[in-house]
Coordinates of C-alpha atoms in Angstrom, one line a residue:
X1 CA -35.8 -31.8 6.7
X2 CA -38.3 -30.7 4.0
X3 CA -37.3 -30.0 0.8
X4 CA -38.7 -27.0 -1.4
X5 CA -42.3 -28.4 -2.3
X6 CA -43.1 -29.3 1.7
X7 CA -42.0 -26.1 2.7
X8 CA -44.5 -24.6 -0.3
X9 CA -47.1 -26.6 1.0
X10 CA -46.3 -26.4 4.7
X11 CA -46.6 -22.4 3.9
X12 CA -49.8 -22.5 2.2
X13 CA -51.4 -24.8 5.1
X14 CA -49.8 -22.3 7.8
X15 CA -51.3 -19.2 5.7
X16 CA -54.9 -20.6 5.6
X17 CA -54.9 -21.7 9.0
X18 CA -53.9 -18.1 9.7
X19 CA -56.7 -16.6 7.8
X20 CA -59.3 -19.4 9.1
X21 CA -60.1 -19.7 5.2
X22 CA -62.3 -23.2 5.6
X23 CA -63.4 -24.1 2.2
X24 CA -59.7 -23.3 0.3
X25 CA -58.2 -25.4 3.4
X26 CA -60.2 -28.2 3.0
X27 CA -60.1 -28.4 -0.9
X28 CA -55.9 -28.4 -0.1
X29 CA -56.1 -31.3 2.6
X30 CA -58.1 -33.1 0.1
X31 CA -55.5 -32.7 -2.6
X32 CA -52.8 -33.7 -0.4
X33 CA -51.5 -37.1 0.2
X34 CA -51.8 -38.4 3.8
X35 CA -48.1 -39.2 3.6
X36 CA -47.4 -35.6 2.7
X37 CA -49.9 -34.1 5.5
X38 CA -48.3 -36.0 8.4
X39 CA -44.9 -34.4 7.9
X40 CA -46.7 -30.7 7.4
X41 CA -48.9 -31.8 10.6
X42 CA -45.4 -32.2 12.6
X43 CA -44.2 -28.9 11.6
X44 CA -46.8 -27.0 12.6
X45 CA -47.4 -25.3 16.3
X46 CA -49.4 -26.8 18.8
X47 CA -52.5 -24.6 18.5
X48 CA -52.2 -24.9 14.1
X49 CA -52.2 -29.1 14.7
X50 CA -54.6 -28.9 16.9
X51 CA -56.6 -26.4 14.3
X52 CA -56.0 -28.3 11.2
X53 CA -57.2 -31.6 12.8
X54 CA -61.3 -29.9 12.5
X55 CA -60.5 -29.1 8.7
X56 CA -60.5 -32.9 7.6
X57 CA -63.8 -34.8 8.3
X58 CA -62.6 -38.2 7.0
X59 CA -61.9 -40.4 9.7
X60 CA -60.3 -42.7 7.6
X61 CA -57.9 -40.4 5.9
X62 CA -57.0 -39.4 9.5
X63 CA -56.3 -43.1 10.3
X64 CA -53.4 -43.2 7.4
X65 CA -52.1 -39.6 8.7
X66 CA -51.6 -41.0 11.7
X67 CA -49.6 -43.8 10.9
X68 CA -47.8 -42.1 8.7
X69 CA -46.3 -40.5 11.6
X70 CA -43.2 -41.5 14.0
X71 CA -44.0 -43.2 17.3
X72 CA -43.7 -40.3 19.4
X73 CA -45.8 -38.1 17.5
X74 CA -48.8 -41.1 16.9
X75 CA -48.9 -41.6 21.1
X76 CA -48.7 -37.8 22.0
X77 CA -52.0 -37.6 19.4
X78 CA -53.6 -41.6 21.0
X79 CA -53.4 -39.7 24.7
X80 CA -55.0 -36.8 23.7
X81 CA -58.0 -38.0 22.2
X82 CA -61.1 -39.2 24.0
X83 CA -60.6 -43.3 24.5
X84 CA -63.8 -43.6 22.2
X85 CA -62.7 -41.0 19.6
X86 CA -59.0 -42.8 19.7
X87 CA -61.0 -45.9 19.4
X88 CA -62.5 -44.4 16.2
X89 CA -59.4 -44.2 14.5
X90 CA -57.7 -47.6 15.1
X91 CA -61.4 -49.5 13.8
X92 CA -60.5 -47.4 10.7
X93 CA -57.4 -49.0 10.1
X94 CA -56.0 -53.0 9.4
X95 CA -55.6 -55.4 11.8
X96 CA -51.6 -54.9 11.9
X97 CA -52.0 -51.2 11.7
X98 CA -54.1 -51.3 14.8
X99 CA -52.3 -53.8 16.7
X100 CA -49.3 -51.9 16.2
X101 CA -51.1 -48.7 17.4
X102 CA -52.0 -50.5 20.9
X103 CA -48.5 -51.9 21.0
X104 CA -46.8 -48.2 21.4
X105 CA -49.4 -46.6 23.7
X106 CA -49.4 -47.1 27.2
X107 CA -51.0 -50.4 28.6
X108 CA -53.5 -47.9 30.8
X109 CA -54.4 -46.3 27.9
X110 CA -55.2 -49.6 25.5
X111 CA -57.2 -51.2 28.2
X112 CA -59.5 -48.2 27.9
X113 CA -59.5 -48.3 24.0
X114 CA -60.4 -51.6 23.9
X115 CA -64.0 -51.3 25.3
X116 CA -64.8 -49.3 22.2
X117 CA -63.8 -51.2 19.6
X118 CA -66.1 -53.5 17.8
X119 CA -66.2 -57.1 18.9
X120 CA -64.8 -58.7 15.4
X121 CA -62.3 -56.2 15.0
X122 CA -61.3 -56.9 18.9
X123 CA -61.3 -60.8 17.6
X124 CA -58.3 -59.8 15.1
X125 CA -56.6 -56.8 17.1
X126 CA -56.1 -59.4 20.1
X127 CA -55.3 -62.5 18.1
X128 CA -52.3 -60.0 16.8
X129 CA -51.7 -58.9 20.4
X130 CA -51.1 -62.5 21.5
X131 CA -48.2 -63.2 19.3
X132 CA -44.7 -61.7 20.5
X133 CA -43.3 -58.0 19.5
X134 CA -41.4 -58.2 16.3
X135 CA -42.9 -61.8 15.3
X136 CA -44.7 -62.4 12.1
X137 CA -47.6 -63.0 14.0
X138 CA -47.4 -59.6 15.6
X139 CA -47.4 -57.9 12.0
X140 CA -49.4 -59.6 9.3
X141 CA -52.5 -58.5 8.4
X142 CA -55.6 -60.8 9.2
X143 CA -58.0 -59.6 6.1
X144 CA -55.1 -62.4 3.5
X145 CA -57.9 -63.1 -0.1
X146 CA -57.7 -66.5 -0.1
X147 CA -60.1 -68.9 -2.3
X148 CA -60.5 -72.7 -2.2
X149 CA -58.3 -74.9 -4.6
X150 CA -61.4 -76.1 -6.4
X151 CA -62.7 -72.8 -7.6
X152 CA -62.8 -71.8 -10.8
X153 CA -61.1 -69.2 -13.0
X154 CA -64.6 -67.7 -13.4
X155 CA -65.9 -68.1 -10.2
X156 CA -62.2 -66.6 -8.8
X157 CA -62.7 -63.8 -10.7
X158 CA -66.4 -63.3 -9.7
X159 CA -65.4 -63.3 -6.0
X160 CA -61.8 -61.4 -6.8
X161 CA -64.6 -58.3 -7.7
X162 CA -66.2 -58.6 -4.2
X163 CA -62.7 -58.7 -2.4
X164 CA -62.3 -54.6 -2.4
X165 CA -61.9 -54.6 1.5
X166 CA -59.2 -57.3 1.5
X167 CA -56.0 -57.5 2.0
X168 CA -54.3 -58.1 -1.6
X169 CA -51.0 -57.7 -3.5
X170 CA -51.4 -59.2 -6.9
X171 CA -51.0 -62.4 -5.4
X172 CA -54.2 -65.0 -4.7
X173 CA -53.4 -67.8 -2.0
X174 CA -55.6 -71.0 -2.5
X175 CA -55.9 -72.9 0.2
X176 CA -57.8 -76.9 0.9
X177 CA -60.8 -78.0 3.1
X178 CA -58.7 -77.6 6.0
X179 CA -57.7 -73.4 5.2
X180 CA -54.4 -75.2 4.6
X181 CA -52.2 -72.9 2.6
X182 CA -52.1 -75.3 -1.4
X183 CA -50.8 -72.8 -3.4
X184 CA -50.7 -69.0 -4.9
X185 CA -51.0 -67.8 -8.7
X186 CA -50.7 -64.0 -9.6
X187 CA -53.4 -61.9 -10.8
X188 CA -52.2 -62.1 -14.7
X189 CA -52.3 -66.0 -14.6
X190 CA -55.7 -66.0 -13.6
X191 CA -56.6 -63.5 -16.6
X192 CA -55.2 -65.6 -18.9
X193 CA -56.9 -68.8 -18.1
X194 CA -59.9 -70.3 -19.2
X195 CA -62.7 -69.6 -17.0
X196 CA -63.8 -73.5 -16.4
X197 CA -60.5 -74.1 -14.7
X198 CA -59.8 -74.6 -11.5
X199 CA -57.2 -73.0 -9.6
X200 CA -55.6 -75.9 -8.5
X201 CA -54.3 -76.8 -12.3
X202 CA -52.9 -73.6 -12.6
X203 CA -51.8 -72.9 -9.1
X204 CA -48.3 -73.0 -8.1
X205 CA -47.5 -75.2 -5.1
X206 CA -44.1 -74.6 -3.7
X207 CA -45.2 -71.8 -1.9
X208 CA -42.6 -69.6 -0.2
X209 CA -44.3 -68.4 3.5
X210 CA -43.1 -68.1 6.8
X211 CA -44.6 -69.1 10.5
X212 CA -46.6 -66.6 12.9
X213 CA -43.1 -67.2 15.3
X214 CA -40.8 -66.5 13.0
X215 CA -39.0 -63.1 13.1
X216 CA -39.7 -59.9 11.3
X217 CA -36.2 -59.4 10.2
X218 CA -36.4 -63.4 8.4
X219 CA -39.6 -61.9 6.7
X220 CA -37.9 -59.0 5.3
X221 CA -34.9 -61.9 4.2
X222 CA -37.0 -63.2 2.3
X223 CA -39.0 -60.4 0.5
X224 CA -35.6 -59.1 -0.1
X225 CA -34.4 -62.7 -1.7
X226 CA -37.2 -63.3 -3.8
X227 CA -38.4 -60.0 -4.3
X228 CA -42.0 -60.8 -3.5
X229 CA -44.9 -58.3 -2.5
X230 CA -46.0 -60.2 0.1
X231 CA -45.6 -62.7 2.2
X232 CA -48.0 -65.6 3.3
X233 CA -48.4 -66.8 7.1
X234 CA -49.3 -69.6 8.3
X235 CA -49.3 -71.1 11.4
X236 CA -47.7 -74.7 13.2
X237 CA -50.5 -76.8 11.1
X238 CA -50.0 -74.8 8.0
X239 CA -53.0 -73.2 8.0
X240 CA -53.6 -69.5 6.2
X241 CA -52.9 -66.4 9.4
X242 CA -52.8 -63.5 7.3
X243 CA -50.4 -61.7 4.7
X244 CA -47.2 -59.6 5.5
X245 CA -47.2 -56.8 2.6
X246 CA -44.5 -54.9 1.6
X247 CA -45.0 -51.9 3.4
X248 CA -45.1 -53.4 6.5
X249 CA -41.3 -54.9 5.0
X250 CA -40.3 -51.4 4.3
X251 CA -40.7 -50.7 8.2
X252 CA -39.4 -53.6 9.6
X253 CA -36.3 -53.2 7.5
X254 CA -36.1 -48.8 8.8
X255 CA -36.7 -50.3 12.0
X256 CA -34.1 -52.9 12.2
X257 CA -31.6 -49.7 10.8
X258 CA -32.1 -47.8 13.5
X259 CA -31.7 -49.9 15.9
X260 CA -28.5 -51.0 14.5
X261 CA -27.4 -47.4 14.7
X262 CA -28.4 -46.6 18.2
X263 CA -27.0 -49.8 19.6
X264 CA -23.8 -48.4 17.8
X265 CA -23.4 -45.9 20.2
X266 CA -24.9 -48.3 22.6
X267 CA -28.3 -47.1 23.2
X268 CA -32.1 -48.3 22.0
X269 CA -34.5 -46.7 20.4
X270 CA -36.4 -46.3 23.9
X271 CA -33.8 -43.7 24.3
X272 CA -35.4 -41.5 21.9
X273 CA -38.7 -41.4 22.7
X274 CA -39.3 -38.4 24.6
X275 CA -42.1 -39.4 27.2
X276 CA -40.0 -42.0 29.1
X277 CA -38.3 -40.7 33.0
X278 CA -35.1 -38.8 32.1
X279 CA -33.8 -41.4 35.0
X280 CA -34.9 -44.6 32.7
X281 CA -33.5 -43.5 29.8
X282 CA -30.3 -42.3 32.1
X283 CA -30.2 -46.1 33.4
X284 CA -30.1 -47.1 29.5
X285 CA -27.4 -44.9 28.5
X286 CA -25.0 -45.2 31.9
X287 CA -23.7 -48.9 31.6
X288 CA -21.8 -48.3 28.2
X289 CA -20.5 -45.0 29.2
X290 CA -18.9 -46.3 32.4
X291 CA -17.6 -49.0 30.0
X292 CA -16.1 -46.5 27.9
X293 CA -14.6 -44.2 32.0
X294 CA -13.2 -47.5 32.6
X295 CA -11.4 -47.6 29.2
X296 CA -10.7 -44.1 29.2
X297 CA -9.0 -44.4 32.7
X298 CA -7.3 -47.0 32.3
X299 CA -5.7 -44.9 28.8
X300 CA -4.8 -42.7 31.2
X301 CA -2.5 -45.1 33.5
X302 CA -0.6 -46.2 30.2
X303 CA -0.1 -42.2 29.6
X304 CA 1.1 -42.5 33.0
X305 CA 3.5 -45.5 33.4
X306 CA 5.0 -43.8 30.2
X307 CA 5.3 -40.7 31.8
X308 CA 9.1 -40.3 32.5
X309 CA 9.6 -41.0 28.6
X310 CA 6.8 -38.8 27.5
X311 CA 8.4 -36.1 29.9
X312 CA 12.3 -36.2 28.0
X313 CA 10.5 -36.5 24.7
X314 CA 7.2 -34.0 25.1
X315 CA 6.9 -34.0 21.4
X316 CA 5.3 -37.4 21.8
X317 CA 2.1 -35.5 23.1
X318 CA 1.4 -33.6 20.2
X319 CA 0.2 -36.7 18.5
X320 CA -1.9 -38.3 21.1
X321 CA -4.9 -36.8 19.9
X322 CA -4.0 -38.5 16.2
X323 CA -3.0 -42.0 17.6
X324 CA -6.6 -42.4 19.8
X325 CA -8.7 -40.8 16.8
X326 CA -7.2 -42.9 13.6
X327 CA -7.8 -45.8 16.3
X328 CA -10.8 -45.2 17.2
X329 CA -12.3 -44.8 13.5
X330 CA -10.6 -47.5 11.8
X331 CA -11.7 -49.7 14.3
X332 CA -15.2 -48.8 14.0
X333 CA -15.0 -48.8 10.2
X334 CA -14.2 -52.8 10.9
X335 CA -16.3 -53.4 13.3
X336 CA -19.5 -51.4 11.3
X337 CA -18.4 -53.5 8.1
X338 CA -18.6 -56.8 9.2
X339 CA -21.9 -56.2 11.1
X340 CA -23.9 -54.6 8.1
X341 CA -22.1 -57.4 5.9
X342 CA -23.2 -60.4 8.5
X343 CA -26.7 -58.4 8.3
X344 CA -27.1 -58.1 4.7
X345 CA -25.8 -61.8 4.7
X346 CA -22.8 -60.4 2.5
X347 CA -20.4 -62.5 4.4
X348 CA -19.8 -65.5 4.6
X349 CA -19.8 -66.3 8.4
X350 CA -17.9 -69.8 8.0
X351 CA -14.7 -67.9 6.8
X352 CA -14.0 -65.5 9.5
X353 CA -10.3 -66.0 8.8
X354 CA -10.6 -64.1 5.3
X355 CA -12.4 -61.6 6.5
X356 CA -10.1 -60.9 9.4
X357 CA -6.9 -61.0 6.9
X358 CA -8.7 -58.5 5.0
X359 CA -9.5 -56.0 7.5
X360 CA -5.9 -56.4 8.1
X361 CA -4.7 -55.8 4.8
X362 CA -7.1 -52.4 4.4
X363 CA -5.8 -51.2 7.9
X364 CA -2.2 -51.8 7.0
X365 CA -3.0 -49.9 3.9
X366 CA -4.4 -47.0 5.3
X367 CA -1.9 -46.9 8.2
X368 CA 1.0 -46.7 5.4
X369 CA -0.9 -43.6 3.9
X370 CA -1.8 -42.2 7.4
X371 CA 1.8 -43.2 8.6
X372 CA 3.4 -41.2 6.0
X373 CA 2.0 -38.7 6.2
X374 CA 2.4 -38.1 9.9
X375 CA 6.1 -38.8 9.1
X376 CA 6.4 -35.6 6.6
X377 CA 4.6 -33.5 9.3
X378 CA 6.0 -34.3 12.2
X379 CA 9.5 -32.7 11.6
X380 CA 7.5 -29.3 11.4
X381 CA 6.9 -29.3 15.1
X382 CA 10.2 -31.0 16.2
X383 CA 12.6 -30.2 12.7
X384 CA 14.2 -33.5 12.8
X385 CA 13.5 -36.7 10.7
X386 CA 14.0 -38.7 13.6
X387 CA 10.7 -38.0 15.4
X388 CA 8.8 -38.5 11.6
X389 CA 9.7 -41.8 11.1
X390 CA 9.3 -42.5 15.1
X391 CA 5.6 -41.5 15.1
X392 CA 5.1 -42.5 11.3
X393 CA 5.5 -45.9 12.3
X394 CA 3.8 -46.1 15.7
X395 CA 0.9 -44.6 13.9
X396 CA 0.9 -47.5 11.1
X397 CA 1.2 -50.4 14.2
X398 CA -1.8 -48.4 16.0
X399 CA -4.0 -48.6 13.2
X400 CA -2.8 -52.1 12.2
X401 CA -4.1 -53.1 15.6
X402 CA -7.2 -51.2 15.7
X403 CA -8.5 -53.0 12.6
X404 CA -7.3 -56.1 14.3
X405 CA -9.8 -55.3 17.6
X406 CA -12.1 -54.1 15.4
X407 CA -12.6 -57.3 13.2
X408 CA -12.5 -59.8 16.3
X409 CA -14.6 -58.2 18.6
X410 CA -17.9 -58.7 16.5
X411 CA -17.2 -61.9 15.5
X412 CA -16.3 -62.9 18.7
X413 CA -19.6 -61.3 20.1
X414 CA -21.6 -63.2 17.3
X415 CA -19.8 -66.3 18.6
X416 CA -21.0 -65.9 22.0
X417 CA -24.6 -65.2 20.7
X418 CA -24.6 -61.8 21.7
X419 CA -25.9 -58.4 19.5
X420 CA -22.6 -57.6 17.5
X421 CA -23.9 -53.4 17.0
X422 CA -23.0 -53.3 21.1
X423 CA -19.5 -53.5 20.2
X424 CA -18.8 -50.2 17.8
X425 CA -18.5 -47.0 19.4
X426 CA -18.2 -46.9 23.5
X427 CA -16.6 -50.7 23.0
X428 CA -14.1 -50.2 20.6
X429 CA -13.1 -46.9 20.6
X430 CA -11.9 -47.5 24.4
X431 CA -10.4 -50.7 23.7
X432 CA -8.5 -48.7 20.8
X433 CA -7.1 -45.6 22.8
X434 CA -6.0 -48.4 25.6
X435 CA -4.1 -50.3 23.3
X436 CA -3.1 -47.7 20.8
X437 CA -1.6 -45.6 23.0
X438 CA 0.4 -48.6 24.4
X439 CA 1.5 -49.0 20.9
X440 CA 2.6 -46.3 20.1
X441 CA 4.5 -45.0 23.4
X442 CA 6.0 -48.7 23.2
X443 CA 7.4 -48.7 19.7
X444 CA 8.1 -44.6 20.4
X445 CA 10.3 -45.6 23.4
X446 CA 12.3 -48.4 21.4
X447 CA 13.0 -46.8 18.4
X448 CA 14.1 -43.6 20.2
X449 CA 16.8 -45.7 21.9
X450 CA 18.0 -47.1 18.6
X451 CA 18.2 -44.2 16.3

């Protein structure tokens, strides 16, 4: 949603287009902040993005709207282009920025970008290419300022003023003969140095990096645990790749969050993007809602062995709805806890037991709250206390249960190696109304013999 300055300038953009005033358009695009002209760009009509695209003649500044942009949006613009013009745009941006680019599109449609694009920019595109989706490899940046341990202060600084196009985040990485990464010193260390030094007596040489196979979520660990800018990559012989900034850390850690909320309801993020066959993204979707028919069905033959019961005591009914819903979310709430604690590495995964006994505690807590007040209410329907305390406590042992379910099924997933996030919401919340239900009709039926 935009708040009140986008829609001011989104308004002002739309007017101007409107009026076809050139020169006022263009001194506003100019003002504006790519970031700020790729969400007014989304909001406007076909033929106004289409218009507004011949008011900015900077290729480059195009280049950083673009990728400013979700996925969606940036191939809908790649396939409308000319391969050449498309071809423009990516040589405008970094290596990672590009690569990414060609990663999203269709393979047709990067095979015939990639005869347009300059040989040494190819050279660093395709080395980025070659490493696997979601690798370090895949997302550094190529263009890493790096300078030879036996250079000095002065002469740094010399070549630090020539280093405009590079890659840089107040960190210089000094590598040896062999480009092997030695060391890194910040930009204020350098400063304050005599210029006859040389950077390897003022370097520091436990250097924190990761490998071109090493994962993009274990880069963002680590940004996050040292709160660096950047991130150094090397490869198996240690040798200097390229630097992962933390932009690129920003985005790998709002990727990672979506897909841990689309696999919560048991989907991808392949599901969302709007040019794949309704029948694909059907075939995504299907297996977790037949898991989820096969819960729900099998709810329904525990409604039904329970039938004769529910039939002398119809007031049972009434709170069906209640028992499968309280289920359902408590047992998510566990469930979503321990997999954004595992993720954030705020649990401690070698004492399951603790966390399991606390779930517990938290469900029996809220089912005492829940329980009781089911237990005032239900008289109002039914006028007896009877049927209060009946559901009041078949209600607590449901929800007691559900946090149970909802605590073991992660871990146990996590055990067997697989993605814990497939377990929340078509997972659980069937296991939930299955057992739930059997819960509470069970512990209905007994104590409506004995009181």
């Amino acid at each position: 949603m935009l708040d009140s300055k986008e829609r001011i300038k989104l308004e002002n953009v739309k007017k101007l287009i409107r009026r076809n005033a050139k020169i006022p358009l263009e001194k506003l695009l100019h003002k504006l902040h790519h970031a700020d002209l790729a969400l007014i760009i989304t909001h406007l009509s076909d033929i106004d993005r289409k218009k507004i695209w011949s008011f900015i003649d900077n290729r480059s500044k195009i280049a950083k709207i673009i990728l400013e942009m979700q996925d969606v949006d940036i191939i809908n613009i790649i396939d409308e282009l000319k391969p050449e013009e498309a071809a423009a745009l990516i040589s405008e941006m970094d290596s990672d920025d590009a690569s990414y680019i060609l990663r999203i599109i269709s393979k047709e449609k990067q095979q015939s970008l990639l005869q347009y694009i300059s040989h040494d920019e190819l050279l660093d595109v395709e080395e980025l290419l070659h490493y696997p989706e979601g690798s370090a490899g895949s997302i550094m940046n190529t263009s890493a300022f790096a300078l030879h341990m036996d250079t000095s202060v002065k002469e740094a600084t010399k070549l630090l003023h020539k280093a405009e196009d590079l890659e840089m985040v107040f960190y210089l990485y000094v590598v040896d003969d062999e480009n092997r990464l030695a060391g890194v010193l910040s930009l204020r260390q350098l400063i304050l140095n005599p210029p006859d030094k040389k950077l390897s007596e003022i370097m520091i040489k436990d250097v924190v990096s990761v490998t071109v196979t090493d994962n993009q979520e274990y880069v963002a660990e680590l940004v996050e645990k040292y709160d660096f800018l950047a991130l150094p990559v090397v490869d198996e012989h240690h040798r200097l790749c390229g630097i992962i900034t933390i932009d690129d850390v920003i985005d790998i850690i709002k990727d990672q969050a979506s897909e841990d909320i689309y696999a919560m309801a048991g989907l991808t993020q392949n599901d969302l993007m709007f040019d794949k066959s309704p029948y694909k993204v059907a075939r995504t979707r299907l297996p977790w809602l037949v898991i989820t028919f096969i819960g729900e069905m099998i709810a329904g033959i525990v409604v039904a062995f329970f039938q004769q019961k529910i039939t002398d005591f119809a007031i049972l009914v009434s709170f069906m709805p209640i028992v499968m819903a309280m289920g359902g979310n408590v047992g998510s709430q566990s469930a979503t806890v321990i997999i954004q604690g595992v993720a954030m590495g705020k649990i401690d995964t070698s004492r399951w037991g603790r966390v399991i006994f606390k779930e517990l505690v938290v469900g029996a807590l809220m089912g005492i709250v829940i329980g009781v007040l089911l237990g005032i209410a239900a008289p109002l329907w039914e006028g007896t206390a009877q049927i209060g305390i009946i559901v009041g406590v078949a209600i607590f042992a449901a929800m007691l249960f559900a946090s149970l379910t909802g605590s073991i099924v992660p871990i146990t997933l996590m055990k067997l190696k697989f993605d814990p996030a497939i377990a929340s919401a078509p997972f659980i919340t069937a296991l939930n109304d299955i057992t739930g239900l059997t819960i509470y009709f069970a512990i209905s039926m007994v104590l409506l013999t004995i009181l």
